[in-house]
Amino acid sequence: IEGWNLVYTGVKETAKKYCLNSAVIHSSFREFDNEGLLNKFFSSQLKDDWWHGVKHGISLLGHVAPYAWIHQINNMYIAATNCYADGKVRCASNPIIDNYVRFASCRVVHDGFEYNRQEKVHNLVKFCNEKHDYIHLHVCWQSQSGTNCCCCEKCYRTIAELIVEGENPENYGFEITKKSMKQMRTFIIDNKAKYSQDLKNHWKYTSQIAKLNEKNIKKNKYYKEIKWIINSDFNHPESLCLPITTILYRKMYSMIYRLKCLLKSVRLI
């Protein structure tokens, strides 16, 4: 409850700042069906989970239908997740679905599909620089606190995107340190199998811009912590490797731990 209140406060403040209206729709759409059971039966056919592969696009659009009818809204926009350059991506929200949704006098527009995620961040940064003001982003889907956890794939991804655009992530709502930034590489590579599609669809564009902007991002205080992105091939996540120093440290730590366990068992005998 506290986390949601914090998110809602942020939405209202942003709407007020840009002279926009905001509305909240409360429903049970995440509870009326058994997503876990549907995943079990259909994930192998979908090659995706029920929420991402079937449910979320039209479900979210359907919430706005009564509101659009009452207020006689003709156009409704839903933000794109992927882009043309990604090719065929299994996702329940896509132009070939969303752009054909109609209700009452309203049509749906799947907005921003021409931009990849890095280009969207570039546009955001450009807007903030022109307005001489920052927008606090809320991107995290892991944290229950209503803030960005700054240690999940989605947070790390956005932090990296901002840095390669020459920006300081702290200005956009991310609480990070050099220590936490050093953990980014380890986290991404340790979980590369789990996030392989995200690495191919999003991180590869960040790596491309990092190469082009390297001279500028060298001025960023987190450059040393993210420069690994420049020479990484995210089109082939399986090729990503940890630094040799990290690998040696882990092996040494493992050996010490096993030795301690052995000595402990000897004392018990």
Coordinates of C-alpha atoms in Angstrom, one line a residue, residues 33-41:
D33 CA -7.7 -15.9 -13.9
N34 CA -5.1 -18.3 -12.7
E35 CA -1.9 -17.0 -14.4
G36 CA 0.3 -19.7 -12.8
L37 CA -1.9 -22.5 -14.2
L38 CA -2.3 -20.9 -17.6
N39 CA 1.5 -20.6 -17.7
K40 CA 1.8 -24.3 -16.9
F41 CA -0.5 -25.4 -19.7

